[in-house]
XYZ file of C-alpha atoms in Angstrom:
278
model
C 256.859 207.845 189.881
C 257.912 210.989 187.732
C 261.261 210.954 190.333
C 261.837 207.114 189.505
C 261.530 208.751 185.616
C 263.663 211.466 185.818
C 266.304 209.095 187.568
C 265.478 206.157 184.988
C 267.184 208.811 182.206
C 269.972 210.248 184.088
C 272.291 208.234 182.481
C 271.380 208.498 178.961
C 271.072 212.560 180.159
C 275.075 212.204 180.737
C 276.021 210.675 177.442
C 274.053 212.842 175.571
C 275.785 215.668 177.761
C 279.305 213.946 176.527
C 278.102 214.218 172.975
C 277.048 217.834 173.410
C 280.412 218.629 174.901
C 282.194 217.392 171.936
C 280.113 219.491 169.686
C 280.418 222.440 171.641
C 284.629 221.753 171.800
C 284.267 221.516 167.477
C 282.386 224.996 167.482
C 284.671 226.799 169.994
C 287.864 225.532 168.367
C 286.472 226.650 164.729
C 285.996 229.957 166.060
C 289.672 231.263 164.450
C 290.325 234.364 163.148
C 291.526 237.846 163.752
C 289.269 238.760 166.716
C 290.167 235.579 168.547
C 293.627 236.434 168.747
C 294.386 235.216 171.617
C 293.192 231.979 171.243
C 290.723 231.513 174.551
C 288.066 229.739 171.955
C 290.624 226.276 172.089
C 291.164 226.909 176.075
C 287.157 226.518 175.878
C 286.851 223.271 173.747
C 289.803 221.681 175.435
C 287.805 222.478 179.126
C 284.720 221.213 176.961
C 286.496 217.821 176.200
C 287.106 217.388 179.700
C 283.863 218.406 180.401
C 283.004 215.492 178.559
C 285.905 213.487 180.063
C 283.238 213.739 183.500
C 280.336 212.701 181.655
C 281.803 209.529 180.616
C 282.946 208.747 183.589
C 279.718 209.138 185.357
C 277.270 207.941 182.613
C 278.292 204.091 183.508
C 278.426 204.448 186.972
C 275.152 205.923 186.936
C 273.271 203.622 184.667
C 274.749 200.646 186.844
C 273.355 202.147 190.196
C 269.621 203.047 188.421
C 269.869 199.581 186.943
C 269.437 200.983 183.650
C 272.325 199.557 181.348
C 271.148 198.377 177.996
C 273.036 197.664 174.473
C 271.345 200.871 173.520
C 273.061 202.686 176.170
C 276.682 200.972 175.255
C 275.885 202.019 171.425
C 275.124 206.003 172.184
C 278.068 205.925 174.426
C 280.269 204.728 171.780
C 278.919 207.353 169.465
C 279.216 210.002 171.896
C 282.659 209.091 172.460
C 283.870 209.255 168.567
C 282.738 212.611 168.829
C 283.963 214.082 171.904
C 287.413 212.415 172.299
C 287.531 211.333 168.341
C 286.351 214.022 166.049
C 286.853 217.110 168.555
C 289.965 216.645 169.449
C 291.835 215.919 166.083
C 289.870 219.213 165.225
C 291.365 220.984 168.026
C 295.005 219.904 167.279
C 294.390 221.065 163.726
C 293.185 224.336 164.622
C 295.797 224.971 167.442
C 298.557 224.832 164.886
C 297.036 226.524 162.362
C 296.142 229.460 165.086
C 299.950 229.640 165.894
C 300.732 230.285 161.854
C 297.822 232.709 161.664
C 299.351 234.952 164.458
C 302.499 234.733 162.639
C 300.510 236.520 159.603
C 301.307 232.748 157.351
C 297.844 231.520 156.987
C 299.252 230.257 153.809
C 300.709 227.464 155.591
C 298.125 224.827 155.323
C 297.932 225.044 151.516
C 301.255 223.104 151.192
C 302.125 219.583 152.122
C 302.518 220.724 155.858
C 299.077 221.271 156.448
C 298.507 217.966 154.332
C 300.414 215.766 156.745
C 299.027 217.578 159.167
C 295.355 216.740 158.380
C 296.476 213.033 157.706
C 297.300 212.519 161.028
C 294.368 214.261 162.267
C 293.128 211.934 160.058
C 294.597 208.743 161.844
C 293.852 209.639 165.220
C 289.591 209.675 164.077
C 290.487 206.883 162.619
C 292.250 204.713 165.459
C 289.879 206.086 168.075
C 286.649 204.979 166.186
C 288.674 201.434 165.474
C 289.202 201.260 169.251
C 285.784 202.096 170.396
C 284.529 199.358 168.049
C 287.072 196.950 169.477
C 286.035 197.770 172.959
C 282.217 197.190 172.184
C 283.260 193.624 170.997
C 285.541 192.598 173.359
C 284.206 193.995 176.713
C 281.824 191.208 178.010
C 279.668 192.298 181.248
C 280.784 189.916 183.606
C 284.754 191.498 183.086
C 286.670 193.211 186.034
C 287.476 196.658 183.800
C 290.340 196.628 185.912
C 292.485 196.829 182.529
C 292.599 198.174 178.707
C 293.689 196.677 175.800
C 294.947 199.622 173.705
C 295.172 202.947 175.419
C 291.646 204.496 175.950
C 290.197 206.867 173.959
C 289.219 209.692 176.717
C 293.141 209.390 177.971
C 293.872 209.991 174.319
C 291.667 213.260 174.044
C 292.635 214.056 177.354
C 296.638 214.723 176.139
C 295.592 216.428 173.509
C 293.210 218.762 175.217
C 295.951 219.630 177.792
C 298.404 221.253 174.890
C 296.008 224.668 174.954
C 295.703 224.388 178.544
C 299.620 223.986 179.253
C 300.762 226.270 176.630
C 298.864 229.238 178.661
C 301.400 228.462 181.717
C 304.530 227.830 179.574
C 303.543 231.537 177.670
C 303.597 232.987 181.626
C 306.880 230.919 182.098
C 308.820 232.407 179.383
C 307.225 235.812 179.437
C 308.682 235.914 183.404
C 312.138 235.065 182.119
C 314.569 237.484 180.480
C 315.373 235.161 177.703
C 313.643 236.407 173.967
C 314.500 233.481 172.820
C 313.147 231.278 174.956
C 309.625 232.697 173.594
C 310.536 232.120 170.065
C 311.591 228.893 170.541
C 308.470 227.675 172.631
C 305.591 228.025 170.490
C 306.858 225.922 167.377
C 308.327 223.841 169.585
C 305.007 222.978 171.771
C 303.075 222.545 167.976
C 306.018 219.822 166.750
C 304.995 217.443 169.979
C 301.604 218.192 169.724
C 301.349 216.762 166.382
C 303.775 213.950 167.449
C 301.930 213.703 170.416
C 298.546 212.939 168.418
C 300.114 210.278 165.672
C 301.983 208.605 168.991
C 298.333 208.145 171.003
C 296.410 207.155 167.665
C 298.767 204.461 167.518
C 298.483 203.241 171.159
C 294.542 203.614 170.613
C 295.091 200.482 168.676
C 298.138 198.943 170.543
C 297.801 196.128 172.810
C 299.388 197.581 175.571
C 297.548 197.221 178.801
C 296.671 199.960 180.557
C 294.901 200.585 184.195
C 290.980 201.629 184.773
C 292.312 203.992 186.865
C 288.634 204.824 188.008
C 287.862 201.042 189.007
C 291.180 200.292 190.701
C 291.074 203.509 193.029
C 287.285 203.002 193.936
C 286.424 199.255 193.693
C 290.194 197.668 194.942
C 292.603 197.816 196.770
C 295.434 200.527 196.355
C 298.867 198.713 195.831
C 302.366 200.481 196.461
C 302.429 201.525 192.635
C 299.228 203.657 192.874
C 300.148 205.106 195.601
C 303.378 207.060 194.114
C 301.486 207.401 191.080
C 299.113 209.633 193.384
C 301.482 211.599 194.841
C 303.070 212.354 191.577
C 299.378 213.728 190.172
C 299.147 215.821 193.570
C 302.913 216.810 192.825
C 302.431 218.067 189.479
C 299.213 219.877 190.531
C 300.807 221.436 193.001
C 303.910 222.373 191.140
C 302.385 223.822 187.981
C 298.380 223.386 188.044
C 297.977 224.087 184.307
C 300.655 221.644 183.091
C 299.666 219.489 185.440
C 297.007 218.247 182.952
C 299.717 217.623 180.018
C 302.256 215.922 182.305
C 299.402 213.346 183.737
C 298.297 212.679 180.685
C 301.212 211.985 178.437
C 302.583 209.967 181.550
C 299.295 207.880 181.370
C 299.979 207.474 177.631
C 303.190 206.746 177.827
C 304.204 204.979 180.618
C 302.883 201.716 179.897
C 304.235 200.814 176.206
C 308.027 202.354 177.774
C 307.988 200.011 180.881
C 306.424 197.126 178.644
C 309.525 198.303 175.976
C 312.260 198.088 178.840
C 310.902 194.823 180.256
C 311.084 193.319 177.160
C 315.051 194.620 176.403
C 315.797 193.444 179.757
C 314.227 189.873 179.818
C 315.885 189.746 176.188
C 319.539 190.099 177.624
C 319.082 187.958 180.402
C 317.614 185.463 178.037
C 320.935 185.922 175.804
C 323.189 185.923 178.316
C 325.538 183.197 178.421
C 325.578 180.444 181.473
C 328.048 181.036 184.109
């Protein structure tokens, strides 16, 4: 009886453990200053975020196989998620640009309309990922597939963010193993510009209606088609390749992909609809 207990709260135990990673990814990435120079305390949250990444994905699965979905469950998921791939990682973008200018000994940088804009589209991003966890609660009926999103999903979101600290580690090692100086100088500002580009981009598709895949459902409840399949190898490629960037060239593919095909199949089916009769 106390085992049936224990595995009765299992999956509330994982969302709350997705919540708790989000807070934990706020507290490391406020950690800036002098003696965190070096800026491990954002490699933290962004493993934290993933950390929470896991969570979410195994907080469904396991409240389907205990038999222990309720609307209570779906509600403290939602607000789990705002946190952890809402809150957190607008935070973290914030705080990894503002470490960059802090190195450079121009804290002052934030006090001008820079850091403005900047916080506005940290802004956004909360913003568009709450908006699309609401529209997910309302849409998503129980007896759906899952095999699709309308909007790109807020984990995947967090998820391309989180990689920036992770990636910029490697392309530091890159540069520092070539001879070019300027190669260095030009990196850093140039990884913060698509960062913040990256986030307004993604808080956008949050609350696009571009479809995108349930990777998760597709791979484990149907079949693999052709297109998987090369998407696969290209996620064991880039692993392979560079295992650090790995995580930033997934992720902005996942993000991206989608609204550029949808974009080219719609200027293509345009000219052939324009075209004249032969």
């Amino acid at each position: 009886m106390k085992r049936q207990r224990m595995i009765a709260v299992l999956p509330t135990l994982l969302t709350l453990g997705n919540g708790a990673c989000g807070f934990g990814a706020i507290t490391f990435a406020a950690k800036l200053g002098p003696e965190h120079a070096e800026g491990r305390h954002l490699l933290v949250a962004s493993l934290l975020i993933f950390l929470g990444m896991l969570c979410d994905m195994l907080d469904g699965s396991a409240a389907r196989l205990t038999k222990q979905t309720s609307d209570i469950g779906a509600q403290l998921d939602s607000l789990c998620d705002a946190i952890t791939f809402g809150v957190a990682p607008a935070f973290l973008m914030l705080q990894f640009v503002r470490h960059e200018y802090m190195s450079a000994n121009d804290s002052q940088f934030f006090v001008g309309y820079v850091g403005r804009f900047l916080w506005t589209v940290a802004a956004l991003y909360v913003i568009c990922a709450i908006l699309r966890l609401a529209r997910f609660n309302v849409e998503t009926e129980e007896e759906d597939t899952h095999e699709f999103f309308s909007g790109l999903p807020s984990p995947a979101a967090a998820g391309a963010l989180a990689s920036f600290p992770i990636g910029m580690r490697e392309l530091l090692r890159i540069a520092a193993t070539t001879e070019s100086h300027q190669l260095a100088i030009w990196l850093v500002p140039s990884v913060k510009i698509a960062m913040v580009l990256v986030t307004f981009a993604v808080a956008c598709l949050m609350v696009s209606r571009v479809h995108y895949p349930h990777v998760f459902n597709q791979w484990v409840r149907g079949r693999r088609t052709r297109r998987q399949v090369i998407h696969l190898v290209f996620v064991a490629a880039a692993f392979y390749w560079v295992l650090e960037l790995g995580f930033l060239l997934i992720f902005c593919y996942f993000a991206f992909a989608p609204p550029l095909r949808a974009m080219w199949s719609e200027t293509v089916s345009g000219r052939l609809y324009r075209s004249p009769d032969v």
